[in-house]
mmCIF file of C-alpha atoms in Angstrom:
data_model
loop_
_atom_site.group_PDB
_atom_site.id
_atom_site.type_symbol
_atom_site.label_atom_id
_atom_site.label_comp_id
_atom_site.label_asym_id
_atom_site.label_seq_id
_atom_site.Cartn_x
_atom_site.Cartn_y
_atom_site.Cartn_z
ATOM 1 C CA MET A 1 -130.256 -2.059 -64.136
ATOM 2 C CA LYS A 2 -132.575 -4.344 -66.082
ATOM 3 C CA ARG A 3 -135.857 -2.769 -67.103
ATOM 4 C CA ILE A 4 -138.575 -4.141 -64.825
ATOM 5 C CA ALA A 5 -142.188 -4.299 -66.075
ATOM 6 C CA ASP A 6 -144.700 -1.877 -64.561
ATOM 7 C CA SER A 7 -146.869 -4.850 -63.597
ATOM 8 C CA THR A 8 -143.993 -6.267 -61.498
ATOM 9 C CA VAL A 9 -143.463 -2.955 -59.716
ATOM 10 C CA ARG A 10 -147.201 -2.750 -59.037
ATOM 11 C CA ARG A 11 -147.157 -6.197 -57.432
ATOM 12 C CA LEU A 12 -144.195 -5.189 -55.244
ATOM 13 C CA SER A 13 -146.358 -2.350 -53.883
ATOM 14 C CA VAL A 14 -149.169 -4.808 -53.162
ATOM 15 C CA TYR A 15 -146.801 -7.244 -51.412
ATOM 16 C CA LEU A 16 -145.407 -4.373 -49.362
ATOM 17 C CA ARG A 17 -148.881 -3.407 -48.138
ATOM 18 C CA PHE A 18 -149.562 -6.944 -47.002
ATOM 19 C CA LEU A 19 -146.153 -7.161 -45.324
ATOM 20 C CA GLU A 20 -146.801 -3.940 -43.435
ATOM 21 C CA GLY A 21 -150.077 -5.387 -42.174
ATOM 22 C CA SER A 22 -148.280 -8.606 -41.148
ATOM 23 C CA SER A 23 -145.620 -6.571 -39.417
ATOM 24 C CA GLN A 24 -148.246 -4.713 -37.381
ATOM 25 C CA ARG A 25 -149.688 -8.056 -36.331
ATOM 26 C CA GLY A 26 -146.223 -9.130 -35.197
ATOM 27 C CA LEU A 27 -145.776 -12.028 -37.653
ATOM 28 C CA PRO A 28 -142.070 -12.950 -38.004
ATOM 29 C CA THR A 29 -142.201 -14.743 -41.377
ATOM 30 C CA ILE A 30 -144.440 -15.048 -44.424
ATOM 31 C CA SER A 31 -144.605 -17.577 -47.267
ATOM 32 C CA SER A 32 -144.668 -16.850 -50.994
ATOM 33 C CA GLU A 33 -148.099 -18.564 -51.022
ATOM 34 C CA GLU A 34 -149.484 -15.989 -48.561
ATOM 35 C CA LEU A 35 -148.025 -13.101 -50.550
ATOM 36 C CA ALA A 36 -149.437 -14.629 -53.749
ATOM 37 C CA ALA A 37 -152.931 -15.051 -52.285
ATOM 38 C CA HIS A 38 -153.005 -11.400 -51.300
ATOM 39 C CA GLY A 39 -151.483 -10.152 -54.542
ATOM 40 C CA GLY A 40 -153.866 -12.136 -56.749
ATOM 41 C CA THR A 41 -151.004 -14.116 -58.328
ATOM 42 C CA THR A 42 -149.052 -17.378 -57.948
ATOM 43 C CA SER A 43 -146.218 -18.188 -55.557
ATOM 44 C CA ALA A 44 -143.955 -18.803 -58.577
ATOM 45 C CA GLN A 45 -144.682 -15.247 -59.734
ATOM 46 C CA VAL A 46 -143.895 -13.875 -56.260
ATOM 47 C CA ARG A 47 -140.520 -15.633 -56.274
ATOM 48 C CA LYS A 48 -139.809 -14.410 -59.810
ATOM 49 C CA ASP A 49 -140.789 -10.803 -58.964
ATOM 50 C CA LEU A 50 -138.464 -10.759 -55.966
ATOM 51 C CA SER A 51 -135.591 -12.521 -57.777
ATOM 52 C CA PHE A 52 -135.039 -9.416 -59.935
ATOM 53 C CA PHE A 53 -133.828 -7.589 -56.839
ATOM 54 C CA GLY A 54 -131.764 -10.140 -54.951
ATOM 55 C CA SER A 55 -132.034 -13.275 -52.891
ATOM 56 C CA PHE A 56 -134.777 -13.190 -50.282
ATOM 57 C CA GLY A 57 -136.166 -15.838 -47.962
ATOM 58 C CA LYS A 58 -135.127 -19.387 -47.160
ATOM 59 C CA ARG A 59 -136.605 -22.528 -48.693
ATOM 60 C CA GLY A 60 -139.143 -23.986 -46.276
ATOM 61 C CA LEU A 61 -138.952 -21.027 -43.903
ATOM 62 C CA GLY A 62 -140.394 -18.257 -46.054
ATOM 63 C CA TYR A 63 -139.439 -14.609 -45.883
ATOM 64 C CA SER A 64 -138.543 -12.583 -42.819
ATOM 65 C CA VAL A 65 -141.309 -9.969 -42.563
ATOM 66 C CA PRO A 66 -139.116 -7.119 -41.216
ATOM 67 C CA GLU A 67 -136.320 -7.800 -43.717
ATOM 68 C CA LEU A 68 -138.545 -8.092 -46.789
ATOM 69 C CA THR A 69 -140.578 -5.042 -45.719
ATOM 70 C CA SER A 70 -137.423 -2.993 -45.423
ATOM 71 C CA SER A 71 -136.031 -4.266 -48.746
ATOM 72 C CA LEU A 72 -139.243 -3.539 -50.658
ATOM 73 C CA ARG A 73 -139.486 -0.050 -49.188
ATOM 74 C CA ASP A 74 -135.940 0.562 -50.333
ATOM 75 C CA ILE A 75 -136.540 -0.899 -53.825
ATOM 76 C CA LEU A 76 -139.668 1.236 -54.271
ATOM 77 C CA GLY A 77 -137.846 4.390 -53.214
ATOM 78 C CA LEU A 78 -139.988 4.798 -50.084
ATOM 79 C CA GLY A 79 -137.098 5.223 -47.673
ATOM 80 C CA ARG A 80 -137.394 8.965 -48.197
ATOM 81 C CA ALA A 81 -140.049 11.638 -48.736
ATOM 82 C CA TRP A 82 -140.991 12.838 -52.244
ATOM 83 C CA LYS A 83 -142.196 16.326 -53.057
ATOM 84 C CA VAL A 84 -145.267 16.507 -55.249
ATOM 85 C CA ALA A 85 -146.814 19.414 -57.148
ATOM 86 C CA ILE A 86 -150.456 19.273 -58.180
ATOM 87 C CA VAL A 87 -151.110 20.920 -61.543
ATOM 88 C CA GLY A 88 -154.768 21.811 -61.998
ATOM 89 C CA ALA A 89 -156.820 23.110 -59.066
ATOM 90 C CA GLY A 90 -160.154 21.677 -60.200
ATOM 91 C CA LYS A 91 -162.242 19.244 -58.164
ATOM 92 C CA ILE A 92 -159.950 16.274 -58.706
ATOM 93 C CA GLY A 93 -156.769 18.320 -58.214
ATOM 94 C CA ILE A 94 -157.932 19.790 -54.916
ATOM 95 C CA ALA A 95 -159.118 16.404 -53.649
ATOM 96 C CA LEU A 96 -155.704 14.945 -54.494
ATOM 97 C CA ALA A 97 -153.911 17.852 -52.791
ATOM 98 C CA GLN A 98 -155.760 16.965 -49.588
ATOM 99 C CA TYR A 99 -155.583 13.179 -49.953
ATOM 100 C CA ASP A 100 -154.198 11.596 -46.782
ATOM 101 C CA GLY A 101 -153.222 8.438 -48.635
ATOM 102 C CA PHE A 102 -150.396 10.308 -50.376
ATOM 103 C CA ARG A 103 -148.845 11.871 -47.292
ATOM 104 C CA SER A 104 -148.981 8.627 -45.326
ATOM 105 C CA ARG A 105 -146.822 6.977 -48.026
ATOM 106 C CA GLY A 106 -144.254 9.766 -48.010
ATOM 107 C CA PHE A 107 -145.632 11.841 -50.888
ATOM 108 C CA HIS A 108 -145.878 15.443 -49.721
ATOM 109 C CA VAL A 109 -147.812 17.969 -51.770
ATOM 110 C CA VAL A 110 -145.726 21.147 -51.683
ATOM 111 C CA ALA A 111 -147.480 23.256 -54.339
ATOM 112 C CA VAL A 112 -150.717 23.543 -56.315
ATOM 113 C CA TYR A 113 -150.841 25.273 -59.715
ATOM 114 C CA ASP A 114 -153.520 26.500 -62.058
ATOM 115 C CA SER A 115 -153.682 28.890 -65.004
ATOM 116 C CA ASP A 116 -157.169 30.178 -64.109
ATOM 117 C CA GLU A 117 -156.830 33.633 -62.510
ATOM 118 C CA ARG A 118 -159.987 32.990 -60.457
ATOM 119 C CA LYS A 119 -158.306 30.018 -58.759
ATOM 120 C CA VAL A 120 -154.843 31.536 -58.302
ATOM 121 C CA GLY A 121 -154.505 32.858 -54.752
ATOM 122 C CA THR A 122 -157.228 30.681 -53.229
ATOM 123 C CA ARG A 123 -156.098 28.593 -50.270
ATOM 124 C CA TRP A 124 -156.464 24.835 -49.678
ATOM 125 C CA ASP A 125 -155.093 23.035 -46.630
ATOM 126 C CA GLY A 126 -152.645 25.837 -45.929
ATOM 127 C CA MET A 127 -151.454 25.977 -49.539
ATOM 128 C CA THR A 128 -152.097 28.868 -51.884
ATOM 129 C CA VAL A 129 -152.855 28.027 -55.507
ATOM 130 C CA ARG A 130 -150.057 29.488 -57.614
ATOM 131 C CA HIS A 131 -150.068 30.510 -61.267
ATOM 132 C CA LEU A 132 -148.726 27.935 -63.696
ATOM 133 C CA SER A 133 -146.406 30.547 -65.174
ATOM 134 C CA SER A 134 -144.471 30.719 -61.886
ATOM 135 C CA MET A 135 -143.733 26.992 -61.839
ATOM 136 C CA ALA A 136 -140.312 27.079 -63.477
ATOM 137 C CA ALA A 137 -139.134 29.864 -61.146
ATOM 138 C CA ASP A 138 -140.579 28.036 -58.109
ATOM 139 C CA MET A 139 -138.593 24.879 -58.725
ATOM 140 C CA ALA A 140 -135.489 26.226 -56.952
ATOM 141 C CA GLU A 141 -137.515 27.027 -53.835
ATOM 142 C CA TYR A 142 -139.840 24.006 -53.552
ATOM 143 C CA GLU A 143 -137.817 21.403 -55.451
ATOM 144 C CA PRO A 144 -140.849 19.270 -56.319
ATOM 145 C CA GLU A 145 -140.047 15.979 -58.059
ATOM 146 C CA ILE A 146 -143.375 14.509 -59.144
ATOM 147 C CA ALA A 147 -146.100 16.447 -60.984
ATOM 148 C CA VAL A 148 -149.698 15.275 -60.695
ATOM 149 C CA LEU A 149 -151.592 16.464 -63.777
ATOM 150 C CA ALA A 150 -155.286 17.036 -63.122
ATOM 151 C CA VAL A 151 -156.154 19.187 -66.133
ATOM 152 C CA PRO A 152 -158.650 18.795 -69.009
ATOM 153 C CA ALA A 153 -157.633 16.381 -71.796
ATOM 154 C CA GLU A 154 -157.274 19.141 -74.379
ATOM 155 C CA ALA A 155 -154.780 21.063 -72.203
ATOM 156 C CA ALA A 156 -152.807 18.055 -70.940
ATOM 157 C CA GLN A 157 -150.092 17.780 -73.599
ATOM 158 C CA GLU A 158 -149.185 21.468 -73.452
ATOM 159 C CA VAL A 159 -149.171 21.469 -69.653
ATOM 160 C CA ALA A 160 -147.055 18.295 -69.656
ATOM 161 C CA MET A 161 -144.440 19.980 -71.843
ATOM 162 C CA GLY A 162 -144.338 22.933 -69.432
ATOM 163 C CA VAL A 163 -143.886 20.524 -66.537
ATOM 164 C CA VAL A 164 -141.039 18.755 -68.359
ATOM 165 C CA ASP A 165 -139.398 22.087 -69.240
ATOM 166 C CA ALA A 166 -139.571 23.098 -65.584
ATOM 167 C CA GLY A 167 -137.493 20.037 -64.763
ATOM 168 C CA PHE A 168 -139.922 17.395 -63.443
ATOM 169 C CA LYS A 169 -138.797 13.831 -64.120
ATOM 170 C CA ALA A 170 -142.069 12.089 -63.206
ATOM 171 C CA ILE A 171 -145.740 12.709 -64.017
ATOM 172 C CA LEU A 172 -148.895 11.112 -62.652
ATOM 173 C CA ASN A 173 -151.465 11.900 -65.330
ATOM 174 C CA PHE A 174 -155.201 12.067 -64.595
ATOM 175 C CA ALA A 175 -156.146 13.589 -67.960
ATOM 176 C CA PRO A 176 -157.815 11.061 -70.265
ATOM 177 C CA THR A 177 -155.164 11.304 -72.951
ATOM 178 C CA GLN A 178 -151.824 9.717 -73.872
ATOM 179 C CA LEU A 179 -148.947 12.100 -73.082
ATOM 180 C CA HIS A 180 -145.874 12.328 -75.286
ATOM 181 C CA VAL A 181 -142.824 13.200 -73.190
ATOM 182 C CA PRO A 182 -139.061 12.640 -73.513
ATOM 183 C CA PRO A 183 -137.902 9.108 -72.582
ATOM 184 C CA GLU A 184 -136.178 10.281 -69.394
ATOM 185 C CA VAL A 185 -139.519 11.385 -67.944
ATOM 186 C CA SER A 186 -141.606 8.683 -66.236
ATOM 187 C CA VAL A 187 -145.378 8.754 -66.671
ATOM 188 C CA ARG A 188 -148.133 6.792 -64.955
ATOM 189 C CA SER A 189 -151.736 7.395 -65.974
ATOM 190 C CA VAL A 190 -154.949 7.059 -64.011
ATOM 191 C CA ASN A 191 -157.999 7.268 -66.228
ATOM 192 C CA LEU A 192 -161.101 7.196 -64.066
ATOM 193 C CA ALA A 193 -163.698 7.058 -66.838
ATOM 194 C CA LEU A 194 -161.757 4.281 -68.547
ATOM 195 C CA GLU A 195 -162.010 2.112 -65.424
ATOM 196 C CA LEU A 196 -165.762 2.682 -65.358
ATOM 197 C CA GLU A 197 -165.920 1.652 -69.017
ATOM 198 C CA GLY A 198 -164.267 -1.626 -68.038
ATOM 199 C CA LEU A 199 -167.181 -2.186 -65.671
ATOM 200 C CA SER A 200 -169.861 -1.173 -68.170
ATOM 201 C CA TYR A 201 -168.251 -3.612 -70.619
ATOM 202 C CA GLU A 202 -168.532 -6.423 -68.084
ATOM 203 C CA LEU A 203 -172.085 -5.536 -67.072
ATOM 204 C CA SER A 204 -173.151 -5.400 -70.734
ATOM 205 C CA ASN A 205 -171.553 -8.676 -71.687
ATOM 206 C CA ARG A 206 -172.883 -10.529 -68.663
ATOM 207 C CA SER A 207 -176.467 -9.631 -69.453
ATOM 208 C CA ARG A 208 -176.209 -10.563 -73.120
ATOM 209 C CA MET B 1 -168.886 -15.163 -74.716
ATOM 210 C CA LYS B 2 -165.152 -15.731 -74.465
ATOM 211 C CA ARG B 3 -163.482 -14.079 -71.499
ATOM 212 C CA ILE B 4 -161.615 -11.023 -72.741
ATOM 213 C CA ALA B 5 -158.580 -9.729 -70.818
ATOM 214 C CA ASP B 6 -158.951 -6.448 -68.905
ATOM 215 C CA SER B 7 -155.966 -5.085 -70.830
ATOM 216 C CA THR B 8 -157.827 -5.649 -74.125
ATOM 217 C CA VAL B 9 -160.936 -3.857 -72.858
ATOM 218 C CA ARG B 10 -158.755 -0.977 -71.658
ATOM 219 C CA ARG B 11 -157.236 -0.643 -75.134
ATOM 220 C CA LEU B 12 -160.707 -0.616 -76.713
ATOM 221 C CA SER B 13 -161.517 2.413 -74.547
ATOM 222 C CA VAL B 14 -158.329 4.121 -75.710
ATOM 223 C CA TYR B 15 -159.082 3.371 -79.378
ATOM 224 C CA LEU B 16 -162.594 4.722 -78.906
ATOM 225 C CA ARG B 17 -161.285 8.023 -77.549
ATOM 226 C CA PHE B 18 -159.023 8.440 -80.548
ATOM 227 C CA LEU B 19 -161.854 7.512 -82.924
ATOM 228 C CA GLU B 20 -164.135 10.096 -81.330
ATOM 229 C CA GLY B 21 -161.449 12.729 -81.867
ATOM 230 C CA SER B 22 -161.037 11.619 -85.493
ATOM 231 C CA SER B 23 -164.783 11.722 -85.949
ATOM 232 C CA GLN B 24 -164.918 15.329 -84.709
ATOM 233 C CA ARG B 25 -162.223 16.227 -87.207
ATOM 234 C CA GLY B 26 -164.343 14.638 -89.946
ATOM 235 C CA LEU B 27 -161.928 11.841 -90.912
ATOM 236 C CA PRO B 28 -163.754 9.052 -92.808
ATOM 237 C CA THR B 29 -161.284 6.191 -92.237
ATOM 238 C CA ILE B 30 -158.423 5.246 -89.947
ATOM 239 C CA SER B 31 -155.666 2.627 -90.177
ATOM 240 C CA SER B 32 -154.687 0.078 -87.546
ATOM 241 C CA GLU B 33 -151.260 1.774 -87.513
ATOM 242 C CA GLU B 34 -152.833 5.074 -86.462
ATOM 243 C CA LEU B 35 -154.891 3.392 -83.746
ATOM 244 C CA ALA B 36 -151.775 1.538 -82.587
ATOM 245 C CA ALA B 37 -149.658 4.691 -82.389
ATOM 246 C CA HIS B 38 -152.266 6.338 -80.198
ATOM 247 C CA GLY B 39 -152.861 3.286 -78.027
ATOM 248 C CA GLY B 40 -149.172 2.645 -77.399
ATOM 249 C CA THR B 41 -149.315 -0.772 -79.063
ATOM 250 C CA THR B 42 -148.745 -2.491 -82.452
ATOM 251 C CA SER B 43 -151.073 -2.671 -85.437
ATOM 252 C CA ALA B 44 -151.111 -6.479 -85.079
ATOM 253 C CA GLN B 45 -152.403 -6.028 -81.515
ATOM 254 C CA VAL B 46 -155.097 -3.614 -82.724
ATOM 255 C CA ARG B 47 -156.308 -6.159 -85.282
ATOM 256 C CA LYS B 48 -156.232 -8.937 -82.692
ATOM 257 C CA ASP B 49 -158.127 -6.836 -80.106
ATOM 258 C CA LEU B 50 -160.873 -6.046 -82.612
ATOM 259 C CA SER B 51 -161.046 -9.608 -83.988
ATOM 260 C CA PHE B 52 -162.577 -10.824 -80.708
ATOM 261 C CA PHE B 53 -165.706 -8.847 -81.526
ATOM 262 C CA GLY B 54 -166.226 -9.340 -85.234
ATOM 263 C CA SER B 55 -164.860 -8.396 -88.596
ATOM 264 C CA PHE B 56 -163.997 -4.715 -88.961
ATOM 265 C CA GLY B 57 -162.245 -2.769 -91.668
ATOM 266 C CA LYS B 58 -161.037 -3.637 -95.142
ATOM 267 C CA ARG B 59 -157.491 -4.602 -96.066
ATOM 268 C CA GLY B 60 -155.725 -1.566 -97.533
ATOM 269 C CA LEU B 61 -158.634 0.763 -96.731
ATOM 270 C CA GLY B 62 -158.574 0.736 -92.939
ATOM 271 C CA TYR B 63 -161.576 1.148 -90.680
ATOM 272 C CA SER B 64 -164.608 3.359 -91.213
ATOM 273 C CA VAL B 65 -164.435 5.893 -88.364
ATOM 274 C CA PRO B 66 -168.221 6.189 -87.826
ATOM 275 C CA GLU B 67 -168.766 2.417 -87.989
ATOM 276 C CA LEU B 68 -165.911 1.454 -85.673
ATOM 277 C CA THR B 69 -166.839 4.250 -83.238
ATOM 278 C CA SER B 70 -170.387 2.974 -83.073
ATOM 279 C CA SER B 71 -169.296 -0.665 -82.701
ATOM 280 C CA LEU B 72 -166.843 0.095 -79.898
ATOM 281 C CA ARG B 73 -169.406 2.168 -78.037
ATOM 282 C CA ASP B 74 -171.790 -0.758 -78.272
ATOM 283 C CA ILE B 75 -169.158 -3.329 -77.201
ATOM 284 C CA LEU B 76 -168.177 -1.192 -74.182
ATOM 285 C CA GLY B 77 -171.792 -0.801 -73.097
ATOM 286 C CA LEU B 78 -171.772 2.946 -73.724
ATOM 287 C CA GLY B 79 -174.905 3.029 -75.841
ATOM 288 C CA ARG B 80 -176.861 3.714 -72.660
ATOM 289 C CA ALA B 81 -176.531 5.621 -69.369
ATOM 290 C CA TRP B 82 -175.309 3.891 -66.202
ATOM 291 C CA LYS B 83 -176.362 4.866 -62.697
ATOM 292 C CA VAL B 84 -173.545 5.204 -60.197
ATOM 293 C CA ALA B 85 -173.612 5.448 -56.410
ATOM 294 C CA ILE B 86 -170.619 6.928 -54.582
ATOM 295 C CA VAL B 87 -169.978 5.230 -51.240
ATOM 296 C CA GLY B 88 -167.860 7.381 -48.930
ATOM 297 C CA ALA B 89 -168.359 11.159 -48.845
ATOM 298 C CA GLY B 90 -164.739 12.053 -48.024
ATOM 299 C CA LYS B 91 -162.541 14.287 -50.157
ATOM 300 C CA ILE B 92 -162.069 11.751 -52.927
ATOM 301 C CA GLY B 93 -165.713 10.617 -52.886
ATOM 302 C CA ILE B 94 -167.058 14.142 -53.186
ATOM 303 C CA ALA B 95 -164.601 14.998 -55.969
ATOM 304 C CA LEU B 96 -165.719 11.909 -57.863
ATOM 305 C CA ALA B 97 -169.398 12.746 -57.318
ATOM 306 C CA GLN B 98 -168.773 16.082 -59.059
ATOM 307 C CA TYR B 99 -166.382 14.776 -61.716
ATOM 308 C CA ASP B 100 -167.528 15.892 -65.156
ATOM 309 C CA GLY B 101 -165.513 13.140 -66.847
ATOM 310 C CA PHE B 102 -167.973 10.528 -65.585
ATOM 311 C CA ARG B 103 -171.163 12.242 -66.698
ATOM 312 C CA SER B 104 -169.773 13.022 -70.143
ATOM 313 C CA ARG B 105 -169.214 9.277 -70.691
ATOM 314 C CA GLY B 106 -172.738 8.352 -69.590
ATOM 315 C CA PHE B 107 -172.013 7.545 -65.942
ATOM 316 C CA HIS B 108 -174.534 9.440 -63.815
ATOM 317 C CA VAL B 109 -174.028 9.727 -60.091
ATOM 318 C CA VAL B 110 -177.484 9.250 -58.557
ATOM 319 C CA ALA B 111 -176.610 8.874 -54.864
ATOM 320 C CA VAL B 112 -173.818 9.498 -52.341
ATOM 321 C CA TYR B 113 -173.548 7.470 -49.126
ATOM 322 C CA ASP B 114 -171.612 7.698 -45.884
ATOM 323 C CA SER B 115 -171.886 6.175 -42.419
ATOM 324 C CA ASP B 116 -170.639 9.315 -40.644
ATOM 325 C CA GLU B 117 -173.636 11.119 -39.113
ATOM 326 C CA ARG B 118 -171.852 14.465 -39.543
ATOM 327 C CA LYS B 119 -171.772 13.959 -43.299
ATOM 328 C CA VAL B 120 -175.253 12.502 -43.737
ATOM 329 C CA GLY B 121 -177.656 15.248 -44.840
ATOM 330 C CA THR B 122 -174.993 17.556 -46.298
ATOM 331 C CA ARG B 123 -175.561 18.531 -49.915
ATOM 332 C CA TRP B 124 -173.185 18.320 -52.888
ATOM 333 C CA ASP B 125 -174.116 19.299 -56.444
ATOM 334 C CA GLY B 126 -177.815 18.978 -55.652
ATOM 335 C CA MET B 127 -177.370 15.573 -54.020
ATOM 336 C CA THR B 128 -177.884 14.925 -50.323
ATOM 337 C CA VAL B 129 -175.474 12.502 -48.653
ATOM 338 C CA ARG B 130 -177.508 9.534 -47.453
ATOM 339 C CA HIS B 131 -176.794 7.079 -44.653
ATOM 340 C CA LEU B 132 -175.186 3.818 -45.726
ATOM 341 C CA SER B 133 -177.852 1.893 -43.847
ATOM 342 C CA SER B 134 -180.503 3.154 -46.256
ATOM 343 C CA MET B 135 -178.712 1.854 -49.343
ATOM 344 C CA ALA B 136 -180.484 -1.494 -49.656
ATOM 345 C CA ALA B 137 -183.903 0.170 -49.317
ATOM 346 C CA ASP B 138 -182.920 2.904 -51.804
ATOM 347 C CA MET B 139 -182.074 0.443 -54.557
ATOM 348 C CA ALA B 140 -185.683 0.143 -55.710
ATOM 349 C CA GLU B 141 -185.970 3.911 -56.090
ATOM 350 C CA TYR B 142 -182.588 4.849 -57.606
ATOM 351 C CA GLU B 143 -181.644 1.553 -59.243
ATOM 352 C CA PRO B 144 -177.900 2.299 -59.222
ATOM 353 C CA GLU B 145 -175.736 -0.267 -60.999
ATOM 354 C CA ILE B 146 -172.141 0.649 -60.244
ATOM 355 C CA ALA B 147 -170.809 1.441 -56.767
ATOM 356 C CA VAL B 148 -167.720 3.610 -56.433
ATOM 357 C CA LEU B 149 -166.025 2.808 -53.126
ATOM 358 C CA ALA B 150 -164.089 5.739 -51.676
ATOM 359 C CA VAL B 151 -163.722 4.557 -48.078
ATOM 360 C CA PRO B 152 -160.683 3.885 -45.844
ATOM 361 C CA ALA B 153 -158.811 0.608 -46.460
ATOM 362 C CA GLU B 154 -159.835 -0.888 -43.118
ATOM 363 C CA ALA B 155 -163.560 -0.370 -43.838
ATOM 364 C CA ALA B 156 -163.507 -1.372 -47.505
ATOM 365 C CA GLN B 157 -164.189 -5.125 -47.275
ATOM 366 C CA GLU B 158 -167.173 -4.696 -44.951
ATOM 367 C CA VAL B 159 -168.610 -1.875 -47.062
ATOM 368 C CA ALA B 160 -168.069 -3.963 -50.202
ATOM 369 C CA MET B 161 -170.104 -6.820 -48.733
ATOM 370 C CA GLY B 162 -172.915 -4.373 -47.924
ATOM 371 C CA VAL B 163 -172.795 -3.091 -51.490
ATOM 372 C CA VAL B 164 -172.958 -6.644 -52.856
ATOM 373 C CA ASP B 165 -175.828 -7.528 -50.508
ATOM 374 C CA ALA B 166 -177.713 -4.446 -51.721
ATOM 375 C CA GLY B 167 -177.517 -5.862 -55.246
ATOM 376 C CA PHE B 168 -174.709 -4.015 -57.022
ATOM 377 C CA LYS B 169 -172.989 -6.067 -59.713
ATOM 378 C CA ALA B 170 -169.999 -3.772 -60.284
ATOM 379 C CA ILE B 171 -167.588 -1.918 -57.991
ATOM 380 C CA LEU B 172 -164.930 0.674 -58.739
ATOM 381 C CA ASN B 173 -162.657 0.480 -55.700
ATOM 382 C CA PHE B 174 -160.480 3.395 -54.573
ATOM 383 C CA ALA B 175 -159.535 1.846 -51.224
ATOM 384 C CA PRO B 176 -155.930 0.575 -51.194
ATOM 385 C CA THR B 177 -156.906 -3.026 -50.512
ATOM 386 C CA GLN B 178 -157.849 -6.161 -52.449
ATOM 387 C CA LEU B 179 -161.607 -6.814 -52.206
ATOM 388 C CA HIS B 180 -163.035 -10.305 -51.961
ATOM 389 C CA VAL B 181 -166.461 -10.447 -53.631
ATOM 390 C CA PRO B 182 -168.549 -13.179 -55.283
ATOM 391 C CA PRO B 183 -167.478 -14.050 -58.858
ATOM 392 C CA GLU B 184 -170.590 -12.481 -60.406
ATOM 393 C CA VAL B 185 -169.533 -9.047 -59.136
ATOM 394 C CA SER B 186 -167.047 -7.118 -61.301
ATOM 395 C CA VAL B 187 -164.355 -5.070 -59.589
ATOM 396 C CA ARG B 188 -161.876 -2.543 -60.945
ATOM 397 C CA SER B 189 -159.406 -0.920 -58.584
ATOM 398 C CA VAL B 190 -157.737 2.468 -58.704
ATOM 399 C CA ASN B 191 -154.950 2.780 -56.178
ATOM 400 C CA LEU B 192 -153.579 6.296 -56.283
ATOM 401 C CA ALA B 193 -150.673 5.846 -53.849
ATOM 402 C CA LEU B 194 -149.627 2.702 -55.715
ATOM 403 C CA GLU B 195 -149.265 4.656 -58.968
ATOM 404 C CA LEU B 196 -147.086 7.200 -57.174
ATOM 405 C CA GLU B 197 -144.962 4.335 -55.848
ATOM 406 C CA GLY B 198 -144.394 3.236 -59.442
ATOM 407 C CA LEU B 199 -142.952 6.695 -60.087
ATOM 408 C CA SER B 200 -140.812 6.755 -56.944
ATOM 409 C CA TYR B 201 -139.477 3.363 -58.020
ATOM 410 C CA GLU B 202 -138.478 4.741 -61.404
ATOM 411 C CA LEU B 203 -136.972 7.937 -59.977
ATOM 412 C CA SER B 204 -134.949 5.914 -57.452
ATOM 413 C CA ASN B 205 -133.644 3.416 -59.956
ATOM 414 C CA ARG B 206 -132.737 6.044 -62.532
ATOM 415 C CA SER B 207 -130.530 7.912 -60.104
ATOM 416 C CA ARG B 208 -128.714 4.818 -58.837
#
């Protein structure tokens, strides 16, 4: 399959959210203009994004909301549940372990890990924090697929290699550092301070 | 000043992190190739990104680490502290209020707000959760500049308008929805479930 840009995949998620809202309101069809307005893009871009995955909609009639919703869910791999392990039981890790927004999209946190003996054994939302060293052995039991890394920057690369060795094929990285992993492992990064720096940049350059 | 793309600003933040690491290790100069390797881009892109802001470095000698570090900090508005208000004292909001990664970059959380009476008055890290209705009146006392929105999707637009009315000029949005705000207000969005969907997309399409 052709390599699709991350930005395209991100827009598919945004379209899907809008479609789900339209579906709840009982709308039968939607135009590329409406999807574009919600996704902050153009209708030409909407048509191009969807064209990678097949032929959707009819000229002049728009897209069927139930059909496109179902197709996008399938394309994004949301037709099933995914098992997630949180690595790092600090403030951010624990908040993520309890985050309803994950579960409601089919991402189920099945394990929380830390290497700090003071955190191992503590309980959060019915889950006991487990020691990082037991991760590889746990894989057979829990079969997690996505690792969420919420560890300090200086530990992130080493922890990432442990996660890869344990067999994870996807990492959501919250540590403010670039991870180097084998090409078969997918990584997405969320850098909270970096987003704030984007705002401080804009505030500074407005007031100049 | 010319409008600079968000992606450029994001790369400046990444370069700055690498420069700060180089500075700690006492390196006097750095090449655009080294910055590029760390930022996941090309040396031509590094030179282009920096060229928007002035003339840096010398051909064949690279960039002075202390000078470029200082310039990037200035460009990104990090030469000063910024006051941040967290709006929404749920799990994510409270984790963000206590997140060390903000403070260490000069972003100081000065207030936490919620509209839920059960949360108002509770204390976190020395801060008392305040009622959302007091935000406008608080502005004179706290003078916060950046609002971090950690509220449910269905409440986000209304809360955002309240934040704008109170005088904030920048919003970091964690709600999984597109905010509509006046053009003079800067918005960055972090959508955690959407990043996980990018991973489920990749996992699904690898195994096909």
